[in-house]
mmCIF file of C-alpha atoms in Angstrom:
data_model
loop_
_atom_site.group_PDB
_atom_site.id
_atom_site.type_symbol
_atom_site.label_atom_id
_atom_site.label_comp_id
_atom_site.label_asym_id
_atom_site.label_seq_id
_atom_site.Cartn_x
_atom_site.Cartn_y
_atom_site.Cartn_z
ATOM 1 C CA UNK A 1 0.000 0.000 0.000
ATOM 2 C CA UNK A 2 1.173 3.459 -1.102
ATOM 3 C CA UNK A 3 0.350 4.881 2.744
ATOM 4 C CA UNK A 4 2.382 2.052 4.718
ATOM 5 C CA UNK A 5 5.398 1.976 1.775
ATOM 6 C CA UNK A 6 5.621 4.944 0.570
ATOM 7 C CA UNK A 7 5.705 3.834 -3.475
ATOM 8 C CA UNK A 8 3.458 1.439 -5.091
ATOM 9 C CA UNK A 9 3.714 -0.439 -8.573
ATOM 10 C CA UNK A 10 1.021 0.022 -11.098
ATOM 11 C CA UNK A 11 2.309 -2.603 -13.720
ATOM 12 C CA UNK A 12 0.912 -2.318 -17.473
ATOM 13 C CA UNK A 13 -0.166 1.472 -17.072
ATOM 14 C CA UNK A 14 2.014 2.225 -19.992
ATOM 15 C CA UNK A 15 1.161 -0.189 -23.196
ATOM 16 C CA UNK A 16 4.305 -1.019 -25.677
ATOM 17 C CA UNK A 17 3.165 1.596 -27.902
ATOM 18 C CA UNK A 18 2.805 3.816 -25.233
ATOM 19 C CA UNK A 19 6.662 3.419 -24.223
ATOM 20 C CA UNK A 20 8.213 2.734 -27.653
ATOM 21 C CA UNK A 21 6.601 6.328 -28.728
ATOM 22 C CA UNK A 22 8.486 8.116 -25.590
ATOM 23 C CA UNK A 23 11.369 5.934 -26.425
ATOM 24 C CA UNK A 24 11.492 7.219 -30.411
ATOM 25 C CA UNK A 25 10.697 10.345 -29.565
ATOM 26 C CA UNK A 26 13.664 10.634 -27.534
ATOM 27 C CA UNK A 27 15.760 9.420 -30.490
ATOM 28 C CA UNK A 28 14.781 12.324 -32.730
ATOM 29 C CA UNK A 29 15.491 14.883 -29.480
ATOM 30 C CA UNK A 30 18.827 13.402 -29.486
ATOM 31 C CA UNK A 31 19.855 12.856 -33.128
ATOM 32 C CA UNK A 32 19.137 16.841 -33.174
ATOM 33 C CA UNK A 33 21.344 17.585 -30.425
ATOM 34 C CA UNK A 34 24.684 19.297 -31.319
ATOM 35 C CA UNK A 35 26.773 18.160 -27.952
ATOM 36 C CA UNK A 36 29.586 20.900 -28.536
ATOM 37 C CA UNK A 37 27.024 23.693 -28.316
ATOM 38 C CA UNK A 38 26.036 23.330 -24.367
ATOM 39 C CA UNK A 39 26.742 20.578 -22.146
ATOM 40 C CA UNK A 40 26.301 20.255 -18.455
ATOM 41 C CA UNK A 41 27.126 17.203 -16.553
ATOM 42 C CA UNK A 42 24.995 15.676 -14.220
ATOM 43 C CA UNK A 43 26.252 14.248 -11.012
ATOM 44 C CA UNK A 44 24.088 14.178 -7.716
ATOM 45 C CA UNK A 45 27.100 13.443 -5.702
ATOM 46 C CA UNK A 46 28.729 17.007 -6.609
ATOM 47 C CA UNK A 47 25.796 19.686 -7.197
ATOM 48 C CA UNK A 48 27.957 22.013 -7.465
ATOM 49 C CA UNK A 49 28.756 21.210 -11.184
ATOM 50 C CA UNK A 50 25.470 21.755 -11.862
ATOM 51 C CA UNK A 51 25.227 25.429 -10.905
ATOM 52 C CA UNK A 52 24.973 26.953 -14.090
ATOM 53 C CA UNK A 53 22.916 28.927 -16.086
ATOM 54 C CA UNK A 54 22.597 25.497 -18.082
ATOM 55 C CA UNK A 55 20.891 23.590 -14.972
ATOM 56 C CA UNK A 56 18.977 26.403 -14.225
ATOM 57 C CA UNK A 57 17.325 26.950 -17.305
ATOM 58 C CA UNK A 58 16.556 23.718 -17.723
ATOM 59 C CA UNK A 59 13.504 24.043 -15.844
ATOM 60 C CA UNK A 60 11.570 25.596 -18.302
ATOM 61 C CA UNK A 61 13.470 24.051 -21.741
ATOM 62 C CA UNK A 62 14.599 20.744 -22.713
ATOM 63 C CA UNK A 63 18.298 20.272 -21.846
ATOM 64 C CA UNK A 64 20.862 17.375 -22.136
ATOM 65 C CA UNK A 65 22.657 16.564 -19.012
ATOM 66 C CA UNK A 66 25.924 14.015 -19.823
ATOM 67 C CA UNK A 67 27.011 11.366 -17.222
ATOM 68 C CA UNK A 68 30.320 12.029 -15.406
ATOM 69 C CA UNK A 69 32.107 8.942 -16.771
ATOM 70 C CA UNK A 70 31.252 10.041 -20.697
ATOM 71 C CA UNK A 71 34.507 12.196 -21.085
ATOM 72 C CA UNK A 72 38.435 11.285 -21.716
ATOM 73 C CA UNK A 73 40.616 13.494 -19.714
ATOM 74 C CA UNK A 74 40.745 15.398 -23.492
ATOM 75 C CA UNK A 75 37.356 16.501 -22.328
ATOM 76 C CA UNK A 76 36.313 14.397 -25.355
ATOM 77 C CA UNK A 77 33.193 12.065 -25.871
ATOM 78 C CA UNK A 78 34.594 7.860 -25.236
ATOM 79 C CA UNK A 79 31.318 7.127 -26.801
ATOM 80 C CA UNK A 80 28.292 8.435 -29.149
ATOM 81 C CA UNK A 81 26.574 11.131 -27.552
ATOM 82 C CA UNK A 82 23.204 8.372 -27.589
ATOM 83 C CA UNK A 83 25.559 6.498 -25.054
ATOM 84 C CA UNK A 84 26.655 9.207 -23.285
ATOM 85 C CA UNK A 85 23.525 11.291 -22.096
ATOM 86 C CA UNK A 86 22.522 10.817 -18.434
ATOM 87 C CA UNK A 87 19.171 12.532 -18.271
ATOM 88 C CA UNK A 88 17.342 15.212 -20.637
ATOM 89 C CA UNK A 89 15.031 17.709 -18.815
ATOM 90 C CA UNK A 90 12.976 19.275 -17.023
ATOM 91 C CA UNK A 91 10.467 20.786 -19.324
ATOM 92 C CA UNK A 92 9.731 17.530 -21.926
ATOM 93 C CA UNK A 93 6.327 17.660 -20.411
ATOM 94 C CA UNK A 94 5.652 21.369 -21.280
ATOM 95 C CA UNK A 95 7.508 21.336 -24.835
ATOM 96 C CA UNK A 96 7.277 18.475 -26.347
ATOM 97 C CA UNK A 97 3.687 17.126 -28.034
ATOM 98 C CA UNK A 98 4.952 13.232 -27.338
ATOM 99 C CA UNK A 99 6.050 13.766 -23.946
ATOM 100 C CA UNK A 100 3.021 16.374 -23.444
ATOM 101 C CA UNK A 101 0.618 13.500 -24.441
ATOM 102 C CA UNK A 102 1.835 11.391 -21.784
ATOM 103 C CA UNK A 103 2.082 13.491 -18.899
ATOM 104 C CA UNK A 104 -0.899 15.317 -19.376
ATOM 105 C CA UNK A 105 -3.355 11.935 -19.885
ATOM 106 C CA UNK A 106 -6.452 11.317 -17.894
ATOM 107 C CA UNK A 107 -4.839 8.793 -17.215
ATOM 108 C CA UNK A 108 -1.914 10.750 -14.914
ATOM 109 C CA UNK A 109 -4.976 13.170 -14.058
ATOM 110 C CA UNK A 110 -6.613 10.137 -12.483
ATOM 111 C CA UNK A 111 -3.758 8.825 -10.253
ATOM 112 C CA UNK A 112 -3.281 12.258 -8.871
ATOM 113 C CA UNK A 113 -6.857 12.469 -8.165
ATOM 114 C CA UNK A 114 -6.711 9.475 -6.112
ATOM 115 C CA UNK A 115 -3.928 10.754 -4.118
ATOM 116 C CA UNK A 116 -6.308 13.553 -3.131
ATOM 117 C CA UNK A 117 -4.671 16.380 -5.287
ATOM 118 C CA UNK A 118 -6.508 19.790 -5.778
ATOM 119 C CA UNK A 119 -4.475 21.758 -8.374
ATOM 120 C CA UNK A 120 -1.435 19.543 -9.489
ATOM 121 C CA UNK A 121 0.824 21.206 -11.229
ATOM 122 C CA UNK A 122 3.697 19.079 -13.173
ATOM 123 C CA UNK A 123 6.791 21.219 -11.839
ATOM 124 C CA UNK A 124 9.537 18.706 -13.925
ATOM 125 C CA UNK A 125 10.088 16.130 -16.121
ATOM 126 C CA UNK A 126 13.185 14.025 -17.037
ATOM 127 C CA UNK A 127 13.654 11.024 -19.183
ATOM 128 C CA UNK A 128 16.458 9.074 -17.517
ATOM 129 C CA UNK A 129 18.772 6.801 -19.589
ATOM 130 C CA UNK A 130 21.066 5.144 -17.267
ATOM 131 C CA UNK A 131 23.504 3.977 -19.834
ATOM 132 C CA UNK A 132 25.148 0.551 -20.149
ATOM 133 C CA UNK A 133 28.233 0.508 -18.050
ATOM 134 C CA UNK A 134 28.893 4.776 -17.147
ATOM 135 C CA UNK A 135 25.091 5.396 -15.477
ATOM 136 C CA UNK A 136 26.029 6.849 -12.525
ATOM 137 C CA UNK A 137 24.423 6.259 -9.242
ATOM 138 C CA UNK A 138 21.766 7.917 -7.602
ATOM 139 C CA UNK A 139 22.350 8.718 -4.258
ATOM 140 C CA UNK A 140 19.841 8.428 -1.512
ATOM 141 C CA UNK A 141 17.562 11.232 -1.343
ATOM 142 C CA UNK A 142 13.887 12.269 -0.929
ATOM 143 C CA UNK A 143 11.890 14.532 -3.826
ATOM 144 C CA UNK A 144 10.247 16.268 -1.378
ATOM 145 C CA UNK A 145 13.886 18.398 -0.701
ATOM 146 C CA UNK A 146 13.870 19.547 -4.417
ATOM 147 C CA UNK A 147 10.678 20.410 -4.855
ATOM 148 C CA UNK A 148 9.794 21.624 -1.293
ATOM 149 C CA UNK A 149 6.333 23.248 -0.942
ATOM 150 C CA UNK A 150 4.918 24.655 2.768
ATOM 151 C CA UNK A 151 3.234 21.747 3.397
ATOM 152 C CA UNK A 152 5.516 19.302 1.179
ATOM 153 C CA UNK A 153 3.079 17.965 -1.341
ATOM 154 C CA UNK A 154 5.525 16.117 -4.215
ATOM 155 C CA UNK A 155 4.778 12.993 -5.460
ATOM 156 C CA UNK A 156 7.296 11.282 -8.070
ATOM 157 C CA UNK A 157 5.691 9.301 -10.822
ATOM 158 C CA UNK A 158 8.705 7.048 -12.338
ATOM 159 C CA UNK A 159 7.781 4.856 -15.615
ATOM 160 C CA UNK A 160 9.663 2.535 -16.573
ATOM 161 C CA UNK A 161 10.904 2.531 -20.725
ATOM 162 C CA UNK A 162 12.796 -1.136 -20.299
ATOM 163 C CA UNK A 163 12.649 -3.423 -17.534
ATOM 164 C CA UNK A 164 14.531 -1.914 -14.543
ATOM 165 C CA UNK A 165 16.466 -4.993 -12.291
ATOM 166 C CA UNK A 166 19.082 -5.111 -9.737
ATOM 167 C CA UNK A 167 21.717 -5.729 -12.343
ATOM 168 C CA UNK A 168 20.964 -2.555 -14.867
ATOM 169 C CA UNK A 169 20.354 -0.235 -11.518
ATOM 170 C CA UNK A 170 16.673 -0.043 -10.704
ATOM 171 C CA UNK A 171 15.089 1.749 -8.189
ATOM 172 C CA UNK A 172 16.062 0.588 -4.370
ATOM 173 C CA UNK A 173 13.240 2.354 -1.351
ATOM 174 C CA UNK A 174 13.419 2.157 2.603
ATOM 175 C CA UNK A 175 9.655 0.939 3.087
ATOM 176 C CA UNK A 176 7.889 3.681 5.178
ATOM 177 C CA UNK A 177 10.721 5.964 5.482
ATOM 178 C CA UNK A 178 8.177 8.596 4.378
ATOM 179 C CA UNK A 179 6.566 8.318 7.947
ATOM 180 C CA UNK A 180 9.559 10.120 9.040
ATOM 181 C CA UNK A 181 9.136 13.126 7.217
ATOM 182 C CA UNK A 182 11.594 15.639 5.353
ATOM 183 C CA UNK A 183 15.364 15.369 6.190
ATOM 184 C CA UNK A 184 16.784 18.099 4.393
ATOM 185 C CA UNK A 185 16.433 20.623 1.921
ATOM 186 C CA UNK A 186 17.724 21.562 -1.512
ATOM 187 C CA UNK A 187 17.921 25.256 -1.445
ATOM 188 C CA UNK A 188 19.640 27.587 -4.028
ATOM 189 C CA UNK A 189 20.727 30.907 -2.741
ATOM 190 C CA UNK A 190 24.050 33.536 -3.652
ATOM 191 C CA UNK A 191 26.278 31.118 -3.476
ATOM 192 C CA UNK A 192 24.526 28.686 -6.529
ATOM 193 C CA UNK A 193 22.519 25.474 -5.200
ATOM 194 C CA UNK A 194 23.541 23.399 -2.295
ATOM 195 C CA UNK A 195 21.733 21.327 0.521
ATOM 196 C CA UNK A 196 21.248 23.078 3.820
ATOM 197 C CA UNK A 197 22.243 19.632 5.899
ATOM 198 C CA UNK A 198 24.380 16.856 5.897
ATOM 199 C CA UNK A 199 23.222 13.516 4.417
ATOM 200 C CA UNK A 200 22.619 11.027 7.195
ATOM 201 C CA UNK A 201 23.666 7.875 7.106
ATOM 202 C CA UNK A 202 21.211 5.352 5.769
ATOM 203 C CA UNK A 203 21.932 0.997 6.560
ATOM 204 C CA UNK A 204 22.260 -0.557 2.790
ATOM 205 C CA UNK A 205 20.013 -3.181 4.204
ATOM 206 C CA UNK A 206 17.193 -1.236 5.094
ATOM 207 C CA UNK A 207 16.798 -0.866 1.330
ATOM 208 C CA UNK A 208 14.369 -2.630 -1.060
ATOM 209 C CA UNK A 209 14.843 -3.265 -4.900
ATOM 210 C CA UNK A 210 12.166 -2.071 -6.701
ATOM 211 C CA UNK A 211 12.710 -4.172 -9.710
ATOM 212 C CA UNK A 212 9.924 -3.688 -12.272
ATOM 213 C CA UNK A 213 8.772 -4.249 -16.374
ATOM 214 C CA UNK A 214 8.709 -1.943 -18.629
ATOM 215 C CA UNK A 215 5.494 -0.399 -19.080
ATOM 216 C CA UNK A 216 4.805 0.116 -14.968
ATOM 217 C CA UNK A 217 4.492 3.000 -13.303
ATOM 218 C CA UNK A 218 6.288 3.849 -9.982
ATOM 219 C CA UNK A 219 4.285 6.364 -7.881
ATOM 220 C CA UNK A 220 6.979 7.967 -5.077
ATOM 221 C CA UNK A 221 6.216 9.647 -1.959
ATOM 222 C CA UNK A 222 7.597 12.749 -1.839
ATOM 223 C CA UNK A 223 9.653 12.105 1.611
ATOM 224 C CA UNK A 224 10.479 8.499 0.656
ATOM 225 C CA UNK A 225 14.156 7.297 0.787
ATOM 226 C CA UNK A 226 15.476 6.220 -2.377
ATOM 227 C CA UNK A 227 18.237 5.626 -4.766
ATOM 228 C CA UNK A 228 19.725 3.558 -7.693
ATOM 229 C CA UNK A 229 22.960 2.025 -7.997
ATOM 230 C CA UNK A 230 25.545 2.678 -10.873
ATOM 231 C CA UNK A 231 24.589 0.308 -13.926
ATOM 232 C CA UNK A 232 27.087 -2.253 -14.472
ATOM 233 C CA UNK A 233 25.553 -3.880 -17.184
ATOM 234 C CA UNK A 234 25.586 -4.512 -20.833
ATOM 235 C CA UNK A 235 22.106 -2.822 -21.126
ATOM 236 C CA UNK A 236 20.429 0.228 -20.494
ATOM 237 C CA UNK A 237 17.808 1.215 -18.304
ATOM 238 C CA UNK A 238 15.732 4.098 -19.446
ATOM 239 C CA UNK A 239 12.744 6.102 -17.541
ATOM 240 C CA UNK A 240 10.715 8.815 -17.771
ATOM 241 C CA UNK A 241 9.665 10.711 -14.726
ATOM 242 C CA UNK A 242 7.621 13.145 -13.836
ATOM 243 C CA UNK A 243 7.742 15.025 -9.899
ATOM 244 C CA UNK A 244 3.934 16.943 -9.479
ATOM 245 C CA UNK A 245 3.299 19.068 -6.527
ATOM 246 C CA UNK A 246 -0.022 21.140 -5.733
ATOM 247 C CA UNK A 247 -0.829 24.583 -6.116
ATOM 248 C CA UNK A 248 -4.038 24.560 -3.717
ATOM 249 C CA UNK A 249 -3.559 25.310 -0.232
ATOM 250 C CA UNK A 250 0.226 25.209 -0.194
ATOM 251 C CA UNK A 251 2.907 27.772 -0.954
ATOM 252 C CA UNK A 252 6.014 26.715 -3.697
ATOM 253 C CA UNK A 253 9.043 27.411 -1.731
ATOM 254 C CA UNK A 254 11.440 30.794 -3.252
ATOM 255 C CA UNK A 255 14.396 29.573 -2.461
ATOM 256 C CA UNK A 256 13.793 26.096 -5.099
ATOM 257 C CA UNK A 257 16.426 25.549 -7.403
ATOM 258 C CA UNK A 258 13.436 25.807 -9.946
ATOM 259 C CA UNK A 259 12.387 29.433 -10.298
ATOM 260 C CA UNK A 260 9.815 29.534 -13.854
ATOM 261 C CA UNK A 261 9.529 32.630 -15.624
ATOM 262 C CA UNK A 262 5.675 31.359 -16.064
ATOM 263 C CA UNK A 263 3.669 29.185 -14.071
ATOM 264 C CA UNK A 264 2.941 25.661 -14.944
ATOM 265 C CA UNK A 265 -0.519 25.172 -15.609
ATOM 266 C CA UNK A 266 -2.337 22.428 -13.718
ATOM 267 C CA UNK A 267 -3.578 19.519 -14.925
ATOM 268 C CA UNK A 268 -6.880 20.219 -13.813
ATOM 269 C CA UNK A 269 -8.450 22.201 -10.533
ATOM 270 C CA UNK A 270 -11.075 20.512 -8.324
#
């Protein structure tokens, strides 16, 4: 249950067609991506990389983040830039008519609705490729300290473009960690974007894998510990993923490392 865990599997809520659309789609995005014009790399275990006008601006365009490992020390690609891309985002949802289709479905509408949102807004979207052999880790976290609202109202929805398992780095979730509410936050001020405490330390064995087919859809609780390992393997291990928050009864925090230029509009208002 989604109230004791803290996640929940919906299996087949994506059909094939559904996925391999996202997953052609993406294709085109990349094949018409010049790499040498603006690259930022990704890496949640150094933020500070990512403070740039590149990451910032993200949040309202579509953006290609590369993974740390992609580079010789010549600063040069090892690999084609289709095997070398870490995430794209954060605005695929808001820009593009493939991704738009997706994220905007009654379907989406309907799972929010359950969970007892007013005015959900999607605040970011990223399609996640995990590559073969360089996809970096993620390290634990919760969404809720990204994407903080007064009260915290996130909720990740993660869906799954291949089958995600242990060995190509799928999701891995402390059951009920969400009971214990926010941790820290991820606040961007003068001096670029930074968390305002200390990770704790988490027990590796507290962890679950959340090892799913492609096609499912992971719903997240915003304060819900999670991560994903490097991928080791031979194949990839894409996602798309969506983080929603409301916009009744709750404030969006200023100091977010998202700051739009123009509201998102919400998905519906009840």
């Amino acid at each position: 249950m989604f109230s004791t865990g803290g996640y929940l599997v919906i299996e087949s809520f994506s059909n094939t067609d559904e996925v391999e659309a996202l997953r052609k789609r993406m294709d085109q995005l990349l094949d018409g991506f010049d790499c040498s014009s603006s690259a930022s790399i990704f890496s949640t275990k150094n933020q500070q990389k990512t403070s740039d006008d590149y990451f910032y601006e993200s949040a309202e365009k579509i953006s290609f983040f590369f993974e740390e490992k992609a580079f010789d020390d010549d600063g040069k690609l090892k690999q084609p830039k289709q095997l070398s891309i870490n995430k794209v985002g954060h605005a695929l949802h808001d820009h593009d008519p493939v991704f738009k289709k997706v994220s905007c479905s009654d379907k989406m509408s309907g799972i929010l609705h359950s969970l007892g949102y007013k005015r959900p807004v999607i605040i970011q979207s990223m399609y996640i490729f995990k590559q073969p052999g360089i996809g970096g880790e993620v390290v634990p976290h919760q969404d809720n300290s990204f994407l903080y609202t007064d009260p915290p109202t996130c909720t990740g929805l993660w869906l799954a473009l291949e089958d995600a398992t242990i060995v190509n780095g799928c999701l891995w979730a402390i059951p009920g960690s969400h009971k214990d509410g926010l941790v820290r936050r991820f606040i961007r001020d003068d001096n670029g974007v930074h968390f305002d405490k200390p990770s704790p330390t988490y027990d590796q064995k507290d962890f679950v894998p959340v090892e799913v087919k492609a096609g499912s859809l992971v719903i997240i609780h915003g304060d819900l510990i999670h991560q994903s390992f490097e991928n080791q393997s031979s194949k990839s291990r894409h996602a798309y993923s969506l983080h929603v928050v409301d916009t009744h009864g709750c404030k969006w925090a200023a100091d977010n490392w998202i700051r739009r230029k123009v509201d998102p509009e919400p998905l519906y208002a009840s």
